[in-house]
Rosetta silent file (secondary structure, phi, psi, omega in degrees, C-alpha in Angstrom):
SEQUENCE: MIRKCLFPVAGYGTRFLPATKAMPKEMLPLVNKPLVQYGVEEAVAAGMNNFSFVTGRGKRAIADHFDISYELETQIKGTGKEELLTSIRNLIDNNKFSFTRQNEMKGLGHAILSGQTLIGDEPFAVVLADDLCVVEEGEDSVLAQMSKLYNQFRCSIVAIQEVPMEEVHKYGVIAGEPMKEGLFRVTDMVEKPPADKAPSNYAIIGRYILTPDIFDIIRDTEPGKNGEVQITDALLKQAKDGCVLAYKFKGQRFDCGSIDGFVEATNYVYENHYKKGLI
SCORE:     score description
SCORE:     0.000 S_00000001
   1 L     0.000  140.601  176.035    0.000    0.000    0.000 S_00000001
   2 L   -81.485  120.891 -178.897    1.160    3.537   -0.774 S_00000001
   3 L  -103.970  -30.071 -170.893    1.330    5.491    2.502 S_00000001
   4 E  -107.752  147.083  179.223    3.288    8.607    1.556 S_00000001
   5 E  -137.178  131.538 -177.214    2.458   11.464   -0.778 S_00000001
   6 E  -107.107  133.746  177.542    4.806   14.241   -1.873 S_00000001
   7 E  -116.645  105.975  172.152    3.668   17.743   -2.819 S_00000001
   8 E   -77.607  110.245 -173.211    6.201   19.881   -4.745 S_00000001
   9 L  -130.448   32.886 -175.623    4.928   23.365   -3.836 S_00000001
  10 L   -92.356   -6.152 -174.058    7.979   25.613   -4.212 S_00000001
  11 L   -66.292  162.423 -174.831    6.949   27.349   -7.457 S_00000001
  12 L   -84.169  -23.293 -178.875    6.328   31.082   -7.697 S_00000001
  13 L    66.902   42.980 -172.529    2.864   30.994   -9.289 S_00000001
  14 H   -65.468  -23.213 -179.403    3.686   33.857  -11.638 S_00000001
  15 H   -69.709  -12.043 -179.609    0.546   33.375  -13.737 S_00000001
  16 H  -111.034   14.455  174.447   -1.489   34.598  -10.748 S_00000001
  17 L   -63.849  144.755    6.686    0.494   37.734   -9.982 S_00000001
  18 L   -87.032   -0.584 -176.114   -0.043   40.017   -8.166 S_00000001
  19 H   -58.693  -33.826 -175.703   -2.186   37.698   -5.972 S_00000001
  20 H   -93.040   11.046  177.533    0.745   35.321   -5.484 S_00000001
  21 H   -62.749  -39.302 -178.749    3.271   38.007   -4.589 S_00000001
  22 L  -125.118    6.843 -175.628    2.717   37.290   -0.886 S_00000001
  23 L  -133.604  125.916  178.692    0.414   34.253   -1.046 S_00000001
  24 L   -59.320  138.117  179.638    1.318   30.742   -2.244 S_00000001
  25 H   -60.635  -28.903 -179.780   -0.677   29.782   -5.329 S_00000001
  26 H   -69.208  -13.847  178.422   -1.481   26.485   -3.607 S_00000001
  27 H   -97.932    1.798  174.622   -3.384   28.461   -0.957 S_00000001
  28 L   -62.462  133.913 -173.686   -5.692   30.155   -3.448 S_00000001
  29 E   -84.007  132.952  164.334   -9.220   29.144   -2.398 S_00000001
  30 E   -95.241   99.471 -172.358  -11.554   27.046   -4.483 S_00000001
  31 L    63.517  -96.359 -173.974  -14.738   28.321   -2.839 S_00000001
  32 L  -121.354   10.422  177.892  -13.898   27.755    0.858 S_00000001
  33 E  -133.469  143.093  178.108  -10.822   25.499    0.837 S_00000001
  34 E   -68.614  152.184 -175.855   -7.315   26.121   -0.494 S_00000001
  35 H   -53.274  -42.040 -175.812   -6.301   24.250   -3.599 S_00000001
  36 H   -64.311  -30.137 -179.256   -3.658   22.172   -1.814 S_00000001
  37 H   -66.123  -34.223  177.032   -6.223   20.787    0.648 S_00000001
  38 H   -61.631  -39.017  178.731   -8.169   19.185   -2.192 S_00000001
  39 H   -65.673  -41.184  178.012   -5.007   17.310   -3.194 S_00000001
  40 H   -63.885  -42.821 -179.594   -4.454   16.088    0.369 S_00000001
  41 H   -64.291  -36.066  175.794   -8.060   14.939    0.632 S_00000001
  42 H   -62.485  -42.297  179.738   -7.726   13.027   -2.633 S_00000001
  43 H   -67.240  -40.038  176.808   -4.661   11.245   -1.250 S_00000001
  44 H   -59.684  -40.364  178.793   -6.435   10.459    2.040 S_00000001
  45 H   -64.644  -17.708  177.032   -9.254    8.897    0.018 S_00000001
  46 L   -95.381    6.096  177.001   -6.585    6.622   -1.502 S_00000001
  47 L    91.891    9.825 -179.811   -5.461    5.448    1.949 S_00000001
  48 L   -88.574  148.201 -176.882   -2.425    7.728    2.348 S_00000001
  49 L  -142.805    8.824 -178.005   -1.663    9.339    5.691 S_00000001
  50 E  -130.121  112.966 -170.815    1.864   10.745    5.492 S_00000001
  51 E  -118.373  127.688 -178.139    2.263   14.000    3.567 S_00000001
  52 E  -118.125  138.219 -176.836    5.538   15.676    2.628 S_00000001
  53 E  -123.959  127.662  172.571    5.859   19.139    1.131 S_00000001
  54 E   -98.309  105.612 -172.401    8.815   20.550   -0.778 S_00000001
  55 E  -106.842 -174.837  176.902    8.380   24.275   -0.231 S_00000001
  56 L  -145.513 -174.985  178.848   10.304   27.461   -0.926 S_00000001
  57 L   -60.456  140.671  178.572   10.683   30.960    0.419 S_00000001
  58 L    80.533   15.217 -175.738    7.376   32.672    1.110 S_00000001
  59 L  -113.500   18.231 -175.960    5.460   29.399    1.486 S_00000001
  60 H   -63.328  -24.382 -178.377    4.984   29.276    5.271 S_00000001
  61 H   -60.511  -29.131  179.454    1.226   29.641    4.880 S_00000001
  62 H   -67.830  -46.622  177.539    1.029   26.034    3.654 S_00000001
  63 H   -63.380  -39.195  179.355    2.660   24.682    6.808 S_00000001
  64 H   -64.206  -35.628 -178.565    0.475   26.971    8.931 S_00000001
  65 H   -63.893  -37.908 -179.177   -2.661   25.670    7.215 S_00000001
  66 L   -95.012   38.355  177.452   -1.852   22.088    8.208 S_00000001
  67 L  -141.031  163.680  179.790   -1.237   23.075   11.819 S_00000001
  68 L   -76.132  137.652  174.323   -3.439   24.093   14.747 S_00000001
  69 L  -109.384   92.683 -173.163   -4.299   27.794   15.066 S_00000001
  70 H   -61.539  -43.120 -177.650   -4.867   28.153   18.803 S_00000001
  71 H   -62.897  -47.927  179.695   -5.850   31.818   18.720 S_00000001
  72 H   -62.864  -45.594 -175.394   -8.420   31.370   15.942 S_00000001
  73 H   -68.123  -31.944  175.645   -9.867   28.189   17.403 S_00000001
  74 H   -67.958  -39.719 -177.840  -10.187   29.763   20.841 S_00000001
  75 H   -66.153  -34.858 -175.170  -11.993   32.770   19.399 S_00000001
  76 H  -103.082    2.145 -179.214  -14.625   30.726   17.542 S_00000001
  77 L   -60.358  132.599  178.904  -15.001   27.877   20.039 S_00000001
  78 L    83.395   -1.164  177.456  -18.645   27.263   20.879 S_00000001
  79 L  -102.756  170.638  179.128  -19.915   29.336   17.949 S_00000001
  80 L   -66.583  -16.630 -178.682  -21.509   28.193   14.709 S_00000001
  81 L   -79.538  -15.564 -176.978  -18.258   28.961   12.914 S_00000001
  82 H   -59.360  -36.944 -177.640  -16.378   26.213   14.755 S_00000001
  83 H   -68.231  -16.010  178.514  -17.734   23.538   12.421 S_00000001
  84 H   -68.691  -17.102  178.523  -16.165   25.305    9.444 S_00000001
  85 H   -94.313    3.339 -174.463  -12.793   23.989   10.639 S_00000001
  86 H   -57.675  -46.381 -174.317  -13.975   20.368   10.788 S_00000001
  87 H   -64.507  -43.807 -177.943  -12.431   19.254    7.503 S_00000001
  88 H   -74.717  -34.382  177.339   -8.967   20.670    8.166 S_00000001
  89 H   -65.620  -37.013  176.667   -8.942   19.545   11.816 S_00000001
  90 H   -61.642  -39.931  178.235   -9.768   15.994   10.706 S_00000001
  91 H   -66.014  -45.006 -178.224   -6.779   16.091    8.356 S_00000001
  92 H   -63.775  -42.236 -174.299   -4.458   17.465   11.037 S_00000001
  93 H   -72.926  -25.006 -170.321   -5.597   14.991   13.680 S_00000001
  94 H  -115.210    5.130 -177.529   -5.375   11.866   11.529 S_00000001
  95 L  -140.719  165.850  179.337   -2.346   12.432    9.314 S_00000001
  96 E  -111.093  136.322 -178.542    1.325   13.408    9.494 S_00000001
  97 E  -125.190  131.292  178.891    2.710   16.487    7.725 S_00000001
  98 E  -136.780  156.594 -170.944    6.386   17.257    7.131 S_00000001
  99 E  -140.208  143.480  170.847    8.190   19.992    5.212 S_00000001
 100 E  -143.044  168.071 -176.647   11.522   20.687    3.564 S_00000001
 101 E  -111.946  142.144  168.032   12.773   23.429    1.244 S_00000001
 102 L   -96.126  106.636 -171.550   13.922   23.419   -2.345 S_00000001
 103 L   -71.742  -26.100  178.258   16.566   26.121   -2.168 S_00000001
 104 L  -130.974  142.896  179.211   16.860   26.538   -5.945 S_00000001
 105 L   -83.970   96.378 -176.460   14.191   26.186   -8.625 S_00000001
 106 L  -119.204   22.458  176.681   15.721   23.465  -10.819 S_00000001
 107 L   103.720  166.782 -176.753   12.637   21.725  -12.151 S_00000001
 108 H   -64.219  -38.371  178.426   10.132   19.122  -11.003 S_00000001
 109 H   -59.268  -45.301  179.111   12.702   16.331  -10.995 S_00000001
 110 H   -65.185  -37.822  178.022   14.917   18.306   -8.626 S_00000001
 111 H   -62.087  -43.231  178.772   11.914   19.152   -6.423 S_00000001
 112 H   -65.010  -42.139  177.661   11.039   15.468   -6.100 S_00000001
 113 H   -61.167  -35.287  179.334   14.661   14.618   -5.311 S_00000001
 114 H   -63.266  -21.236  179.633   14.604   17.304   -2.595 S_00000001
 115 L   -90.145    4.510 -175.504   11.891   15.307   -0.868 S_00000001
 116 H   -59.345  -40.322 -177.657   13.924   12.103   -0.585 S_00000001
 117 H   -64.585  -24.099  178.487   14.811   12.651    3.070 S_00000001
 118 H   -87.082  -28.846 -175.389   11.089   12.842    3.888 S_00000001
 119 H   -87.253  -44.118 -177.102   10.034    9.888    1.751 S_00000001
 120 L    78.596 -153.363 -172.688   12.789    7.369    2.457 S_00000001
 121 L  -104.318   65.992  176.870   13.023    4.025    0.690 S_00000001
 122 L  -152.482  158.126  178.848    9.416    3.249   -0.206 S_00000001
 123 L   -64.307  152.498 -175.976    7.004    3.874   -3.071 S_00000001
 124 E  -152.864  159.579  175.031    5.145    7.175   -2.928 S_00000001
 125 E   -96.479  156.586  172.118    2.643    9.336   -4.731 S_00000001
 126 E  -127.142  130.612  177.360    3.294   12.801   -6.122 S_00000001
 127 E  -120.757  127.092  170.076    0.530   15.391   -6.417 S_00000001
 128 L   -95.969  110.958 -171.450    0.852   18.661   -8.284 S_00000001
 129 L   -63.954  -17.611  176.169   -1.738   20.805   -6.534 S_00000001
 130 L   -58.755  -29.281 -178.231   -2.214   22.886   -9.704 S_00000001
 131 E   -97.241  115.177  173.097   -4.256   19.998  -11.078 S_00000001
 132 E   -93.054  123.235  179.312   -7.632   19.441   -9.443 S_00000001
 133 E  -113.467  125.235 -179.150   -8.938   15.955  -10.193 S_00000001
 134 E  -123.170  150.651  178.204  -12.577   15.170   -9.505 S_00000001
 135 L  -130.267  166.422  176.725  -14.581   11.966   -9.879 S_00000001
 136 L   -65.733  148.428  179.738  -18.256   11.083   -9.706 S_00000001
 137 L   -55.674  130.570 -179.381  -19.660   10.652   -6.201 S_00000001
 138 L    92.357  -11.292  178.980  -18.950    7.127   -4.987 S_00000001
 139 L   -89.338  157.647  176.740  -16.110    6.545   -7.458 S_00000001
 140 L   -64.381  141.810  172.129  -12.451    6.009   -6.512 S_00000001
 141 L   -63.740  162.349 -178.682  -10.274    9.117   -6.439 S_00000001
 142 H   -58.954  -43.677  179.026   -7.650    9.305   -9.175 S_00000001
 143 H   -66.092  -32.801  176.284   -4.885    8.401   -6.713 S_00000001
 144 H   -66.030  -40.000  176.144   -6.981    5.473   -5.436 S_00000001
 145 H   -60.046  -44.388 -178.107   -7.316    4.213   -9.015 S_00000001
 146 H   -70.272  -35.489  178.715   -3.560    4.475   -9.472 S_00000001
 147 H   -62.986  -39.088  177.881   -2.816    2.834   -6.125 S_00000001
 148 H   -63.363  -38.216  177.039   -4.821   -0.222   -7.145 S_00000001
 149 H   -66.509  -40.712  178.354   -2.745   -0.449  -10.321 S_00000001
 150 H   -61.458  -42.089  179.112    0.462   -0.143   -8.306 S_00000001
 151 H   -60.096  -26.131  179.416   -0.628   -2.994   -6.048 S_00000001
 152 H   -86.368  -42.462 -170.232   -1.000   -5.102   -9.200 S_00000001
 153 H  -107.361  -20.873  176.265    2.071   -4.087  -11.208 S_00000001
 154 L    56.489   46.258  176.648    4.554   -2.682   -8.622 S_00000001
 155 L  -145.389  172.172  179.043    6.107   -0.058  -10.889 S_00000001
 156 E   -65.530  145.467 -177.429    5.972    3.691  -11.453 S_00000001
 157 E  -137.290  136.531  173.612    2.726    5.033  -12.916 S_00000001
 158 E  -116.732  144.292  175.346    1.861    8.398  -14.458 S_00000001
 159 E   -86.357  138.914 -179.111   -1.652    9.730  -14.996 S_00000001
 160 E  -132.816  158.505  170.163   -2.451   10.816  -18.536 S_00000001
 161 E  -146.106  154.898  176.505   -5.273   12.412  -20.486 S_00000001
 162 E   -77.850  135.660  176.651   -5.799   13.181  -24.153 S_00000001
 163 L  -128.826  158.270  175.699   -5.315   16.826  -25.084 S_00000001
 164 L   -59.243  144.716 -177.850   -5.635   18.657  -28.409 S_00000001
 165 H   -58.471  -29.747 -179.988   -2.448   18.428  -30.477 S_00000001
 166 H   -72.777   -4.256  179.174   -2.111   22.214  -30.407 S_00000001
 167 H  -112.410    0.468 -175.448   -1.693   21.982  -26.619 S_00000001
 168 H   -65.026  -22.759 -179.351    0.885   19.172  -26.340 S_00000001
 169 H   -67.343   -7.699  179.550    3.700   21.724  -26.060 S_00000001
 170 H   -91.946   -7.268 -167.413    2.465   22.478  -22.515 S_00000001
 171 L  -131.836  165.137  159.156    2.946   18.937  -21.200 S_00000001
 172 E   -77.435  138.066 -173.229    5.123   15.911  -20.903 S_00000001
 173 E  -126.538  140.519 -177.421    3.799   13.511  -23.544 S_00000001
 174 E  -112.754  158.185  161.586    4.052    9.714  -23.697 S_00000001
 175 E  -121.626  147.017 -176.546    4.002    6.996  -26.310 S_00000001
 176 E  -160.302  162.964  176.111    3.122    3.504  -25.154 S_00000001
 177 E   -93.359  124.757 -179.630    2.071   -0.029  -25.898 S_00000001
 178 E   -62.082  135.312  175.460   -1.555   -0.727  -24.902 S_00000001
 179 E  -106.941  -42.642  171.489   -1.883   -3.305  -22.124 S_00000001
 180 E  -160.248  179.700 -175.316   -5.614   -3.006  -21.552 S_00000001
 181 L   -56.949  121.583  176.490   -8.202   -0.265  -21.889 S_00000001
 182 L    81.198    3.760 -177.601   -6.742    2.982  -20.588 S_00000001
 183 E  -129.445  131.244 -176.057   -3.390    1.470  -19.576 S_00000001
 184 E  -131.033  145.707  168.445   -0.115    1.696  -21.518 S_00000001
 185 E   -90.956  120.978 -172.478    3.448    0.542  -21.034 S_00000001
 186 E   -68.962  130.610  175.167    5.544    3.643  -21.706 S_00000001
 187 E  -114.499  -19.951  178.012    7.997    3.409  -24.607 S_00000001
 188 E  -153.847  154.900 -178.059    8.776    7.111  -25.027 S_00000001
 189 E  -155.197  125.140 -176.097    8.294   10.308  -23.068 S_00000001
 190 E  -129.767  135.030 -179.519    9.049   13.852  -24.223 S_00000001
 191 E   -87.079  118.542  173.860    8.845   17.072  -22.228 S_00000001
 192 L    47.530   59.720 -179.450    6.783   19.826  -23.900 S_00000001
 193 L   -80.308  153.112  167.969    7.349   18.811  -27.536 S_00000001
 194 L   -64.601  156.079 -173.657    6.138   20.832  -30.514 S_00000001
 195 H   -56.615  -36.287 -176.402    3.061   19.266  -32.089 S_00000001
 196 H   -76.758   -6.730  178.793    4.979   17.910  -35.083 S_00000001
 197 H  -119.461    4.743 -179.214    7.412   16.036  -32.810 S_00000001
 198 L   -74.823  134.633 -179.601    4.987   14.788  -30.156 S_00000001
 199 L   -73.188  -14.125  177.938    4.806   10.982  -29.919 S_00000001
 200 L  -172.553 -172.765  171.828    1.054   11.183  -29.171 S_00000001
 201 L  -111.695   22.701  174.799   -1.515   13.484  -27.613 S_00000001
 202 E   -87.464  107.172 -175.204   -1.438   11.620  -24.279 S_00000001
 203 E   -98.116  140.075  175.680   -0.329   14.276  -21.799 S_00000001
 204 E   -78.898  130.444  175.917    0.991   13.605  -18.299 S_00000001
 205 E  -111.216  179.168 -165.726   -0.989   15.431  -15.610 S_00000001
 206 E   -78.953   50.064  172.983   -0.073   16.076  -11.999 S_00000001
 207 E  -138.197  125.553 -179.112   -0.508   12.616  -10.474 S_00000001
 208 E  -137.496  149.973  160.498    2.325   10.096  -10.172 S_00000001
 209 E  -122.328  125.904 -172.548    3.165    6.979   -8.235 S_00000001
 210 E  -123.707  142.127  173.380    6.921    6.463   -8.119 S_00000001
 211 L   -85.551  152.201 -170.152    9.153    3.663   -6.913 S_00000001
 212 L   -65.875  -18.209  177.305   12.052    4.786   -4.672 S_00000001
 213 L   -65.820  -11.727  179.098   14.766    3.947   -7.221 S_00000001
 214 H   -61.760  -27.994 -178.191   13.608    7.079   -9.048 S_00000001
 215 H   -63.005  -46.531  178.799   15.729    9.164   -6.648 S_00000001
 216 H   -65.617  -35.550  178.630   19.018    7.689   -7.873 S_00000001
 217 H   -65.559  -44.526  178.158   17.839    8.015  -11.474 S_00000001
 218 H   -60.801  -42.259 -178.478   17.000   11.696  -10.970 S_00000001
 219 H   -58.979  -31.546 -179.099   20.369   12.260   -9.319 S_00000001
 220 L   -95.134    4.044 -177.046   22.079   10.958  -12.468 S_00000001
 221 L   -90.137  125.690  178.066   19.789   12.870  -14.859 S_00000001
 222 L   -73.738  151.619  174.740   21.316   15.840  -16.643 S_00000001
 223 L   -55.772  140.789 -177.527   19.328   19.076  -16.932 S_00000001
 224 L  -118.448 -124.459 -177.693   17.047   18.989  -19.957 S_00000001
 225 H   -52.260  132.136  178.366   14.377   21.346  -21.299 S_00000001
 226 H    61.287   20.529  179.129   14.888   24.926  -20.034 S_00000001
 227 H    70.794   16.828 -178.546   17.998   23.811  -18.137 S_00000001
 228 L  -105.562  156.476  175.205   15.843   22.036  -15.528 S_00000001
 229 L   -81.802  109.038 -173.474   15.996   18.488  -14.197 S_00000001
 230 L   -91.578  131.795  176.398   12.904   16.980  -15.784 S_00000001
 231 H   -65.179  -28.628  178.662   11.033   14.122  -14.136 S_00000001
 232 H   -63.314  -38.166  178.768   10.060   12.969  -17.651 S_00000001
 233 H   -64.850  -41.548  178.966   13.738   12.353  -18.508 S_00000001
 234 H   -67.575  -40.533  179.886   14.194   10.274  -15.351 S_00000001
 235 H   -68.059  -33.578  177.503   11.000    8.334  -15.954 S_00000001
 236 H   -64.729  -41.494  176.079   12.000    7.585  -19.537 S_00000001
 237 H   -62.523  -42.853  178.140   15.227    6.028  -18.303 S_00000001
 238 H   -62.213  -38.165  179.474   13.263    4.054  -15.740 S_00000001
 239 H   -66.087  -39.287 -178.192   10.876    2.903  -18.484 S_00000001
 240 H   -73.540  -31.700 -179.473   13.718    1.733  -20.727 S_00000001
 241 H   -86.819  -20.525 -177.134   15.500   -0.103  -17.918 S_00000001
 242 L  -149.187 -105.948 -178.182   12.353   -1.580  -16.396 S_00000001
 243 L  -154.368  133.246  168.837    8.726   -0.530  -16.583 S_00000001
 244 E  -131.395  133.439  179.379    6.658    2.648  -16.300 S_00000001
 245 E  -104.971  150.113  173.607    2.906    2.610  -16.881 S_00000001
 246 E  -119.227  129.843 -172.867    0.676    5.419  -18.115 S_00000001
 247 E  -120.374  122.074  174.963   -2.926    5.387  -16.943 S_00000001
 248 E   -83.278   97.288 -168.553   -5.807    7.226  -18.591 S_00000001
 249 L   -71.102  160.354  175.390   -7.691    7.932  -15.395 S_00000001
 250 L   -95.732  117.847 -178.139  -11.444    8.026  -14.851 S_00000001
 251 L   147.188 -169.903 -177.912  -12.499   11.500  -13.829 S_00000001
 252 E  -126.807  139.504 -178.886  -12.124   15.144  -14.761 S_00000001
 253 E  -119.613  137.036  176.195   -9.084   17.336  -14.398 S_00000001
 254 E  -115.861  130.797  178.411   -8.962   21.130  -14.098 S_00000001
 255 E   -84.168   88.769 -177.790   -5.757   23.050  -14.808 S_00000001
 256 L   -80.467    2.360  172.441   -5.809   25.395  -11.829 S_00000001
 257 L   -79.828   -9.362  175.614   -2.368   26.675  -12.757 S_00000001
 258 L  -113.320  151.994 -178.327   -4.116   28.834  -15.351 S_00000001
 259 H   -63.843  -43.509  179.737   -6.645   31.559  -14.592 S_00000001
 260 H   -61.180  -44.249 -179.678   -9.246   30.100  -16.970 S_00000001
 261 H   -66.833  -36.828  178.825   -8.870   26.639  -15.459 S_00000001
 262 H   -64.786  -43.307  178.942   -9.011   28.002  -11.917 S_00000001
 263 H   -65.474  -42.224  178.262  -12.249   29.855  -12.617 S_00000001
 264 H   -60.964  -42.951  179.080  -13.722   26.768  -14.298 S_00000001
 265 H   -64.991  -41.438  179.182  -12.759   24.633  -11.282 S_00000001
 266 H   -59.601  -45.796  179.102  -14.237   27.167   -8.862 S_00000001
 267 H   -62.497  -40.860 -179.995  -17.554   27.123  -10.708 S_00000001
 268 H   -63.623  -48.570 -178.575  -17.553   23.317  -10.782 S_00000001
 269 H   -63.408  -39.596 -179.903  -16.836   22.963   -7.053 S_00000001
 270 H   -63.487  -45.705 -175.961  -19.446   25.589   -6.176 S_00000001
 271 H   -75.638  -37.762 -170.018  -22.196   23.965   -8.231 S_00000001
 272 H  -100.934  -13.086 -178.627  -21.386   20.310   -7.594 S_00000001
 273 H  -126.842  -55.380 -174.591  -20.020   20.299   -4.047 S_00000001
 274 H   -65.591  -48.682 -177.170  -20.623   23.506   -2.073 S_00000001
 275 L   -67.132  -22.174  178.939  -24.278   24.045   -3.020 S_00000001
 276 L   -92.839    2.361  178.207  -24.978   20.372   -2.273 S_00000001
 277 L    74.229   22.363 -177.290  -23.386   20.634    1.168 S_00000001
 278 L   -88.047  -12.177  175.206  -20.577   18.212    0.288 S_00000001
 279 L  -132.094    0.000    0.000  -17.797   20.550    1.486 S_00000001
């Protein structure tokens, strides 16, 4: 079973300036909860209970969110507002949260490597909080779907979705051999290719399950696109030496790293969760 989940949250969030000048983009609220909390709740629904965050300067609000606020809780104790903290208190009381810093912005691969001391020598999930993944009520969360696959195949898995060819330059893109419906064995992986060089239109989104040998592979991976250490380069090596699976997940994904996607996600959560009393 996958117990640990890593959140790389050190990025600057420049697409949301000036809002993110003093506020982590992961703390931007989708209705009444910060974006990062949705990712933690998805992981909890998959049976995970140990959460590690790779942060950066100006990101203390994330650690504060997953901690007790004695002054606030004392002020609202016994009032109707106390129940508004139920969801976050349940997370704090029943899970473990740890934090480390990525001192330099050297890409997602480097961010994941920075979390090695928190993860140790066991398989783990990675969530990019920019991506909100939702499923139908009663269905497994995306990470729960991937965890079941890991229990069967015991190798690294990336979540994928089909995107228009004119958008493949925004993503890591895979090519793969079909194993069964929605599941591929990765044969190639390219970071943000132009449309005419993309191996497919299957784009990697912000959900991964990684085996611990990925740390040594990342350590030996040279900087790639934009001079950054790309997780796609490390995963391609892992795929060629062993096995990496790509899973076309069941559910809907919102790109909350963009303003349009964030607004779309906010409207979805408001209509489908908040108004129905589900959050």
